[in-house]
Amino acid sequence: MIKLIPYILYLWLVAMYQVFLKDITSIYGVTINLPVLLVLGVAFYKSEVIACWFGFFVGLVVSAVVPQLMGWNMLIFASVAFLAFHVVIRLNIESLYARLLFILGGVLLYNIIILLLYRSDSIIYSFLTKSLTSAIYTTIIAWFFFLFKDRRITLQKFRSIF
Amino acid sequence: MNWISSLFPKNRRMVHLVTIVILSFILIVGHNVINPYLDQVVLSVFYYPFAKVKNSFVELRAVASKNEILRQKLVYASVTISKYEEASRENKRLRSVLGFKPPFGYSLLPAEIISIGGEHIPVSAVLNKGADDSVFVEQPVINQQGLIGKISMVSKDFATVQLLTDPSNRVAARLAVSREMGIIKYTLAKGMILDNFPNNGHISVGDTILSSGLGGVYPSGLFIGTVKEVNHPEYEPFCKVKVEPAANFHALDELFVLKKEK
């Protein structure tokens, strides 16, 4: 049960992001895809089953605002987690750029699926202005996260600038 | 989920994946029945606390902006109130002036004070009327309380009044009842005094002092003040008389220049 606590906190983070962080962090309507980022992160570091269940519940939390698509969202997130896990175990994704490419691909895949499901008038326009930009924005955030995680940027280094 | 997994020990992984897929399909197919209830649970467990915090912030910001607007309104209102209060005071003053009549043969030229000079006490005042308004040097200046002084300098649009509080100013005065005379002057040490008043004269505290009209500057009968204190020193020709000025020289506002009618 204790092992579940981090995942519950992640789910709360997703909810918190959906409620107000999404608006705060958006730049000209382009938002970070934090739910997919978390699912990819779990798929990267944890097992396949855990990643799929986490994706399933992230889909549940994300689709609370559109309950009629709840099942689809859960399936999509679980599928993304499943695919991501298999990419991780089959390819060597140790370097920073490989990890960023993995994140970019994962978010882009999710965004394209969502784009095809909720098809709007101009798919190419939506892809360029929403899906691609959101994937790039999310990758940039992931890049900062990895820089901190690999201790390439530390608070001490950051303070020494000022 | 462990009890389900234990039923299929060899395909544990598959059981999990199949369960996920089946649950997803159940929610896809029965979205009208199950999803609203599930949605309520998710909203109340995950979303509600953050939505409450967000609403509090939104309310707080709304209250802050409202507070800012109210503060601005308050400042505007207090400025307006002070203007109205000033207008009310002016109204009272002008009402008291309405019943005020000049001495015979003179007319009143109302003037406002622009500035007041003097270090410890006001000794001069600049009026907003000048030569263009037929103001000349040595014209007496009064207000509704009594004598204030005389015009000492005139320019095109402005005139300077030498107040009674200027130690170099002298006014020929007399007591209203006994008609005995003296000279009104102001000293920094004693304040306003009635000088050159005979020691054996009939004077007592509270007596009214008026201008005598003998100096040639001020017309007779202008109220100067009242006797505040009288001392009769022995073997001296004059008594020492302290005078309470009729006008409050620290609160001068509208003044009137006395113009001789032709």
Coordinates of C-alpha atoms in Angstrom, one line a residue:
Chain A
M1 CA 0.0 0.0 0.0
I2 CA 2.9 2.4 0.8
K3 CA 4.2 1.8 -2.7
L4 CA 1.0 3.3 -4.1
I5 CA 1.5 6.6 -2.3
P6 CA 3.9 8.2 -4.9
Y7 CA 1.5 7.2 -7.7
I8 CA -1.5 8.8 -5.8
L9 CA 0.6 11.9 -5.4
Y10 CA 1.3 11.9 -9.1
L11 CA -2.4 11.6 -9.8
W12 CA -3.0 14.6 -7.5
L13 CA -0.3 16.5 -9.3
V14 CA -2.2 15.8 -12.6
A15 CA -5.4 17.0 -11.0
M16 CA -3.7 20.1 -9.7
Y17 CA -2.1 20.7 -13.1
Q18 CA -5.5 20.4 -14.8
V19 CA -7.1 22.8 -12.3
F20 CA -4.7 25.7 -12.3
L21 CA -1.1 25.0 -13.3
K22 CA -2.2 24.4 -16.9
D23 CA -3.4 28.0 -17.3
I24 CA -0.4 29.5 -15.5
T25 CA 2.2 27.6 -17.5
S26 CA 0.5 28.0 -20.9
I27 CA 2.2 30.2 -23.5
Y28 CA -0.1 31.6 -26.2
G29 CA -2.4 28.6 -25.6
V30 CA 0.4 26.0 -25.8
T31 CA 0.4 23.9 -22.7
I32 CA 2.7 21.3 -21.1
N33 CA 1.4 17.8 -21.5
L34 CA 2.2 16.8 -17.9
P35 CA -0.1 13.7 -17.7
V36 CA 1.8 12.1 -20.7
L37 CA 5.1 13.3 -19.3
L38 CA 4.4 11.5 -16.0
V39 CA 3.2 8.3 -17.8
L40 CA 6.4 8.3 -19.9
G41 CA 8.5 8.9 -16.8
V42 CA 6.9 5.9 -15.0
A43 CA 7.2 3.8 -18.1
F44 CA 10.9 4.8 -18.3
Y45 CA 11.8 3.9 -14.7
K46 CA 9.2 1.2 -13.6
S47 CA 7.8 -2.0 -14.9
E48 CA 5.3 -2.6 -17.7
V49 CA 2.4 -3.5 -15.4
I50 CA 2.9 -0.5 -13.1
A51 CA 3.2 1.8 -16.1
C52 CA 0.0 0.5 -17.8
W53 CA -2.0 0.8 -14.6
F54 CA -0.6 4.2 -13.9
G55 CA -1.5 5.3 -17.4
F56 CA -5.0 3.8 -16.9
F57 CA -5.6 5.9 -13.8
V58 CA -4.0 9.0 -15.3
G59 CA -6.6 8.6 -18.1
L60 CA -9.3 8.4 -15.4
V61 CA -8.2 11.6 -13.7
V62 CA -7.6 13.5 -16.9
S63 CA -11.0 12.6 -18.3
A64 CA -12.9 13.7 -15.2
V65 CA -13.9 16.9 -17.1
V66 CA -15.1 14.9 -20.2
P67 CA -16.7 11.7 -18.6
Q68 CA -18.1 10.4 -21.9
L69 CA -14.5 9.9 -23.2
M70 CA -13.3 8.3 -20.0
G71 CA -12.8 4.8 -21.3
W72 CA -11.0 6.0 -24.4
N73 CA -8.7 8.2 -22.5
M74 CA -7.8 5.4 -20.1
L75 CA -7.1 3.1 -23.0
I76 CA -5.0 5.7 -24.8
F77 CA -2.9 6.5 -21.7
A78 CA -2.4 2.8 -20.9
S79 CA -1.4 2.1 -24.5
V80 CA 1.1 5.0 -24.5
A81 CA 2.6 3.6 -21.3
F82 CA 2.7 0.1 -22.8
L83 CA 4.4 1.4 -26.0
A84 CA 6.8 3.6 -24.1
F85 CA 7.9 0.7 -21.9
H86 CA 8.6 -1.5 -24.9
V87 CA 10.6 1.3 -26.6
V88 CA 12.6 1.7 -23.4
I89 CA 13.5 -2.0 -23.1
R90 CA 14.2 -2.4 -26.8
L91 CA 16.3 0.7 -27.5
N92 CA 19.2 2.2 -25.7
I93 CA 17.8 5.4 -24.2
E94 CA 20.5 6.4 -21.8
S95 CA 21.8 9.6 -23.2
L96 CA 20.1 12.9 -22.6
Y97 CA 19.2 13.5 -26.2
A98 CA 17.8 9.9 -26.5
R99 CA 15.6 10.5 -23.5
L100 CA 14.4 13.9 -24.9
L101 CA 13.6 12.2 -28.3
F102 CA 11.7 9.5 -26.4
I103 CA 9.7 12.2 -24.5
L104 CA 9.1 14.2 -27.8
G105 CA 8.0 11.1 -29.6
G106 CA 5.7 9.9 -26.8
V107 CA 4.0 13.3 -26.3
L108 CA 3.7 13.7 -30.1
L109 CA 2.1 10.2 -30.4
Y110 CA -0.4 11.0 -27.7
N111 CA -1.2 14.4 -29.2
I112 CA -1.7 12.9 -32.7
I113 CA -4.0 10.2 -31.4
I114 CA -6.1 12.8 -29.5
L115 CA -6.1 15.0 -32.6
L116 CA -7.4 12.2 -34.8
L117 CA -10.0 11.3 -32.2
Y118 CA -11.3 14.9 -31.6
R119 CA -10.9 15.8 -35.3
S120 CA -11.2 19.5 -35.9
D121 CA -11.6 21.4 -39.2
S122 CA -8.0 21.7 -40.1
I123 CA -5.8 18.8 -38.8
I124 CA -2.5 20.2 -40.1
Y125 CA -3.2 23.6 -38.6
S126 CA -4.1 22.0 -35.2
F127 CA -1.1 19.7 -35.5
L128 CA 1.3 22.6 -36.1
T129 CA -0.2 25.0 -33.5
K130 CA -1.2 22.6 -30.8
S131 CA 0.2 19.1 -31.0
L132 CA 3.7 19.9 -32.2
T133 CA 4.2 23.0 -30.1
S134 CA 2.9 21.3 -27.0
A135 CA 5.2 18.3 -27.6
I136 CA 8.2 20.7 -27.9
Y137 CA 7.2 22.7 -24.8
T138 CA 6.8 19.5 -22.8
T139 CA 10.2 18.3 -24.1
I140 CA 11.9 21.5 -23.0
I141 CA 10.4 21.1 -19.5
A142 CA 11.6 17.5 -19.5
W143 CA 15.1 18.7 -20.6
F144 CA 15.2 21.0 -17.5
F145 CA 14.0 18.1 -15.4
F146 CA 16.8 15.8 -16.7
L147 CA 19.4 18.6 -16.2
F148 CA 18.4 18.9 -12.6
K149 CA 18.1 15.1 -12.1
D150 CA 21.6 14.5 -13.6
R151 CA 22.9 17.3 -11.4
R152 CA 24.1 19.3 -14.5
I153 CA 22.2 22.2 -13.0
T154 CA 22.1 22.5 -9.2
L155 CA 20.8 25.2 -6.9
Q156 CA 24.4 26.0 -5.9
K157 CA 25.4 26.6 -9.5
F158 CA 22.3 28.6 -10.1
R159 CA 22.9 30.8 -7.0
S160 CA 26.5 31.3 -8.0
I161 CA 25.3 33.2 -11.2
F162 CA 23.8 35.9 -9.0
Chain B
M1 CA -5.9 -7.6 -8.2
N2 CA -3.5 -10.1 -6.7
W3 CA -6.2 -12.7 -6.2
I4 CA -7.0 -12.5 -10.0
S5 CA -3.3 -12.7 -10.8
S6 CA -2.9 -15.8 -8.6
L7 CA -5.5 -17.6 -10.6
F8 CA -3.2 -17.2 -13.7
P9 CA 0.3 -17.4 -12.3
K10 CA 2.0 -18.0 -15.7
N11 CA 0.3 -15.1 -17.5
R12 CA 0.3 -12.6 -14.8
R13 CA 1.4 -9.8 -17.1
M14 CA -1.3 -10.7 -19.6
V15 CA -3.9 -10.7 -16.9
H16 CA -3.1 -7.1 -15.9
L17 CA -3.1 -5.9 -19.5
V18 CA -6.3 -7.7 -20.4
T19 CA -8.0 -6.3 -17.2
I20 CA -7.0 -2.8 -18.2
V21 CA -8.3 -3.3 -21.7
I22 CA -11.6 -4.9 -20.5
L23 CA -12.1 -2.1 -17.9
S24 CA -11.5 0.5 -20.6
F25 CA -14.0 -1.1 -22.9
I26 CA -16.6 -1.4 -20.2
L27 CA -16.2 2.3 -19.6
I28 CA -16.4 3.0 -23.4
V29 CA -19.5 0.9 -23.9
G30 CA -21.3 1.8 -20.6
H31 CA -20.2 5.5 -20.5
N32 CA -23.8 6.7 -19.9
V33 CA -24.3 4.4 -16.8
I34 CA -20.9 4.1 -15.1
N35 CA -19.0 7.2 -16.0
P36 CA -21.1 9.9 -14.3
Y37 CA -20.7 8.1 -10.9
L38 CA -17.0 7.4 -11.5
D39 CA -16.6 11.0 -12.6
Q40 CA -18.1 12.3 -9.3
V41 CA -15.7 10.1 -7.3
V42 CA -12.6 11.4 -9.3
L43 CA -13.8 15.0 -9.1
S44 CA -14.4 14.9 -5.3
V45 CA -11.1 13.0 -4.5
F46 CA -8.7 14.6 -6.9
Y47 CA -10.1 17.9 -8.2
Y48 CA -12.2 19.3 -5.4
P49 CA -9.3 20.4 -3.0
F50 CA -7.5 22.2 -5.8
A51 CA -10.7 23.7 -7.3
K52 CA -11.4 25.0 -3.8
V53 CA -7.9 26.6 -3.5
K54 CA -8.3 28.0 -7.0
N55 CA -11.7 29.5 -6.2
S56 CA -10.3 31.0 -3.0
F57 CA -7.5 32.6 -5.0
V58 CA -9.9 33.9 -7.7
E59 CA -12.1 35.3 -4.9
L60 CA -9.1 36.9 -3.2
R61 CA -8.0 38.5 -6.4
A62 CA -11.6 39.8 -7.0
V63 CA -11.7 41.2 -3.5
A64 CA -8.3 42.8 -3.9
S65 CA -9.3 44.5 -7.1
K66 CA -12.6 45.6 -5.6
N67 CA -10.7 46.9 -2.6
E68 CA -8.4 48.9 -4.9
I69 CA -11.4 50.4 -6.6
L70 CA -13.1 51.2 -3.2
R71 CA -9.9 52.8 -2.0
Q72 CA -9.8 55.1 -5.0
K73 CA -13.5 56.0 -4.5
L74 CA -12.7 56.7 -0.8
V75 CA -9.9 59.1 -1.7
Y76 CA -12.2 60.8 -4.3
A77 CA -15.0 60.9 -1.7
S78 CA -12.8 62.4 1.0
V79 CA -11.5 65.0 -1.4
T80 CA -15.1 65.9 -2.3
I81 CA -16.1 66.0 1.3
S82 CA -13.3 68.4 2.2
K83 CA -14.3 70.6 -0.7
Y84 CA -17.9 70.6 0.5
E85 CA -16.7 71.4 4.1
E86 CA -14.6 74.3 2.8
A87 CA -17.6 75.5 0.7
S88 CA -19.7 75.3 3.9
R89 CA -17.3 77.3 5.9
E90 CA -17.0 79.8 3.2
N91 CA -20.8 80.0 3.0
K92 CA -20.9 80.7 6.8
R93 CA -18.3 83.4 6.5
L94 CA -20.0 85.1 3.6
R95 CA -23.3 84.9 5.4
S96 CA -21.8 86.8 8.3
V97 CA -20.3 89.3 5.9
L98 CA -23.7 89.9 4.3
G99 CA -25.0 91.9 7.2
F100 CA -21.8 93.9 7.4
K101 CA -22.0 97.6 6.5
P102 CA -19.2 100.0 5.8
P103 CA -18.8 103.3 7.7
F104 CA -20.7 106.3 6.3
G105 CA -19.1 107.7 3.1
Y106 CA -17.2 104.5 2.3
S107 CA -17.8 101.5 0.2
L108 CA -16.4 98.0 0.5
L109 CA -14.1 96.3 -2.0
P110 CA -13.9 92.6 -1.1
A111 CA -10.5 91.0 -1.6
E112 CA -8.9 87.6 -0.9
I113 CA -5.6 87.0 0.7
I114 CA -3.0 85.5 -1.5
S115 CA -0.2 85.2 1.0
I116 CA 0.6 86.3 4.5
G117 CA 4.0 87.6 5.7
G118 CA 5.7 87.6 9.1
E119 CA 7.8 85.3 11.1
H120 CA 6.3 84.9 14.5
I121 CA 3.0 86.7 13.9
P122 CA 1.5 87.8 10.6
V123 CA 2.4 91.4 9.9
S124 CA 1.4 91.8 6.3
A125 CA -0.9 90.2 3.7
V126 CA -1.0 90.3 0.0
L127 CA -4.5 90.9 -1.6
N128 CA -5.7 89.9 -5.0
K129 CA -6.8 93.4 -5.8
G130 CA -4.5 96.2 -7.0
A131 CA -4.4 99.5 -8.8
D132 CA -6.6 98.2 -11.5
D133 CA -9.4 97.9 -8.9
S134 CA -8.8 101.4 -7.6
V135 CA -6.8 100.3 -4.6
F136 CA -4.4 103.0 -3.3
V137 CA -1.8 103.3 -0.6
E138 CA -3.1 104.1 2.9
Q139 CA -6.6 102.8 2.3
P140 CA -8.0 101.1 5.5
V141 CA -8.6 97.4 5.4
I142 CA -11.2 95.7 7.6
N143 CA -13.1 92.5 7.9
Q144 CA -16.4 91.6 9.7
Q145 CA -14.6 91.4 13.0
G146 CA -12.9 94.8 12.9
L147 CA -9.9 96.9 11.8
I148 CA -7.2 94.9 10.1
G149 CA -4.7 97.5 8.8
K150 CA -4.0 99.7 5.9
I151 CA -2.7 99.3 2.3
S152 CA 1.1 99.9 2.3
M153 CA 2.0 99.0 -1.3
V154 CA 0.1 98.6 -4.5
S155 CA 0.9 97.0 -7.8
K156 CA -1.3 96.5 -10.9
D157 CA -3.1 93.5 -9.7
F158 CA -2.0 93.1 -6.1
A159 CA -1.8 95.1 -2.9
T160 CA 0.0 94.6 0.4
V161 CA -1.7 95.3 3.7
Q162 CA 0.3 96.4 6.7
L163 CA -1.6 94.7 9.6
L164 CA -2.2 96.2 13.0
T165 CA 0.3 93.5 14.3
D166 CA 3.1 95.3 12.5
P167 CA 5.0 97.1 15.3
S168 CA 5.6 100.1 13.0
N169 CA 1.8 100.6 12.5
R170 CA 0.0 103.1 14.7
V171 CA -3.7 103.9 15.0
A172 CA -5.3 106.8 16.7
A173 CA -7.9 105.4 18.9
R174 CA -10.5 106.3 21.6
L175 CA -12.7 104.5 24.1
A176 CA -16.2 104.1 22.8
V177 CA -17.8 105.3 26.1
S178 CA -15.5 107.8 27.7
R179 CA -14.2 109.1 24.3
E180 CA -10.7 109.4 25.8
M181 CA -7.9 108.8 23.3
G182 CA -4.7 107.0 23.0
I183 CA -2.6 105.3 20.3
I184 CA -2.9 101.6 19.4
K185 CA 0.3 99.8 18.6
Y186 CA 1.7 96.3 18.7
T187 CA 4.8 95.1 20.5
L188 CA 6.2 91.6 20.3
A189 CA 6.6 91.5 24.1
K190 CA 3.2 92.8 25.2
G191 CA 1.0 92.3 22.2
M192 CA -1.5 95.0 21.3
I193 CA -1.5 98.0 23.7
L194 CA -3.2 101.3 24.0
D195 CA -0.4 103.8 24.4
N196 CA -0.4 107.4 25.6
F197 CA -3.7 106.9 27.6
P198 CA -3.8 109.3 30.6
N199 CA -3.3 107.6 34.0
N200 CA -6.2 109.4 35.4
G201 CA -8.5 108.5 32.5
H202 CA -11.7 106.5 32.9
I203 CA -10.9 103.0 31.6
S204 CA -11.8 99.5 32.7
V205 CA -11.5 96.0 31.4
G206 CA -13.9 95.2 28.7
D207 CA -14.2 98.7 27.3
T208 CA -14.5 99.0 23.5
I209 CA -11.8 100.7 21.6
L210 CA -12.6 102.3 18.3
S211 CA -10.5 104.3 15.7
S212 CA -10.7 108.0 16.4
G213 CA -10.3 109.1 12.8
L214 CA -7.8 111.8 13.8
G215 CA -4.8 110.2 12.1
G216 CA -6.2 110.9 8.7
V217 CA -5.9 107.3 7.5
Y218 CA -8.7 105.4 9.2
P219 CA -12.2 106.7 9.5
S220 CA -13.6 107.1 13.0
G221 CA -15.7 104.3 14.7
L222 CA -13.8 101.2 13.3
F223 CA -13.8 98.5 16.0
I224 CA -10.2 97.8 17.0
G225 CA -10.6 95.7 20.2
T226 CA -11.5 95.6 23.9
V227 CA -9.5 96.4 27.0
K228 CA -7.9 93.3 28.4
E229 CA -5.8 94.6 31.3
V230 CA -5.2 98.0 32.9
N231 CA -2.3 99.1 35.1
H232 CA -2.1 102.5 36.7
P233 CA 1.6 102.9 37.7
E234 CA 2.2 105.6 40.3
Y235 CA 4.0 108.8 39.3
E236 CA 3.7 108.1 35.6
P237 CA 1.6 110.2 33.2
F238 CA 0.2 107.2 31.2
C239 CA -1.4 104.0 32.2
K240 CA -0.5 100.6 30.7
V241 CA -3.4 99.1 28.8
K242 CA -3.4 95.7 27.1
V243 CA -5.9 95.3 24.3
E244 CA -7.6 92.2 23.0
P245 CA -7.7 92.7 19.2
A246 CA -11.1 92.4 17.6
A247 CA -9.8 90.5 14.6
N248 CA -8.1 87.2 14.7
F249 CA -4.9 87.9 12.8
H250 CA -4.0 84.2 12.6
A251 CA -7.2 83.3 10.8
L252 CA -7.6 86.0 8.2
D253 CA -9.6 85.1 5.1
E254 CA -11.8 87.6 3.2
L255 CA -10.9 91.2 3.7
F256 CA -12.5 94.5 2.6
V257 CA -10.7 97.6 1.4
L258 CA -12.5 100.7 2.4
K259 CA -12.9 103.0 -0.5
K260 CA -14.0 106.6 0.0
E261 CA -17.1 107.4 -2.0
K262 CA -16.7 110.5 -4.2

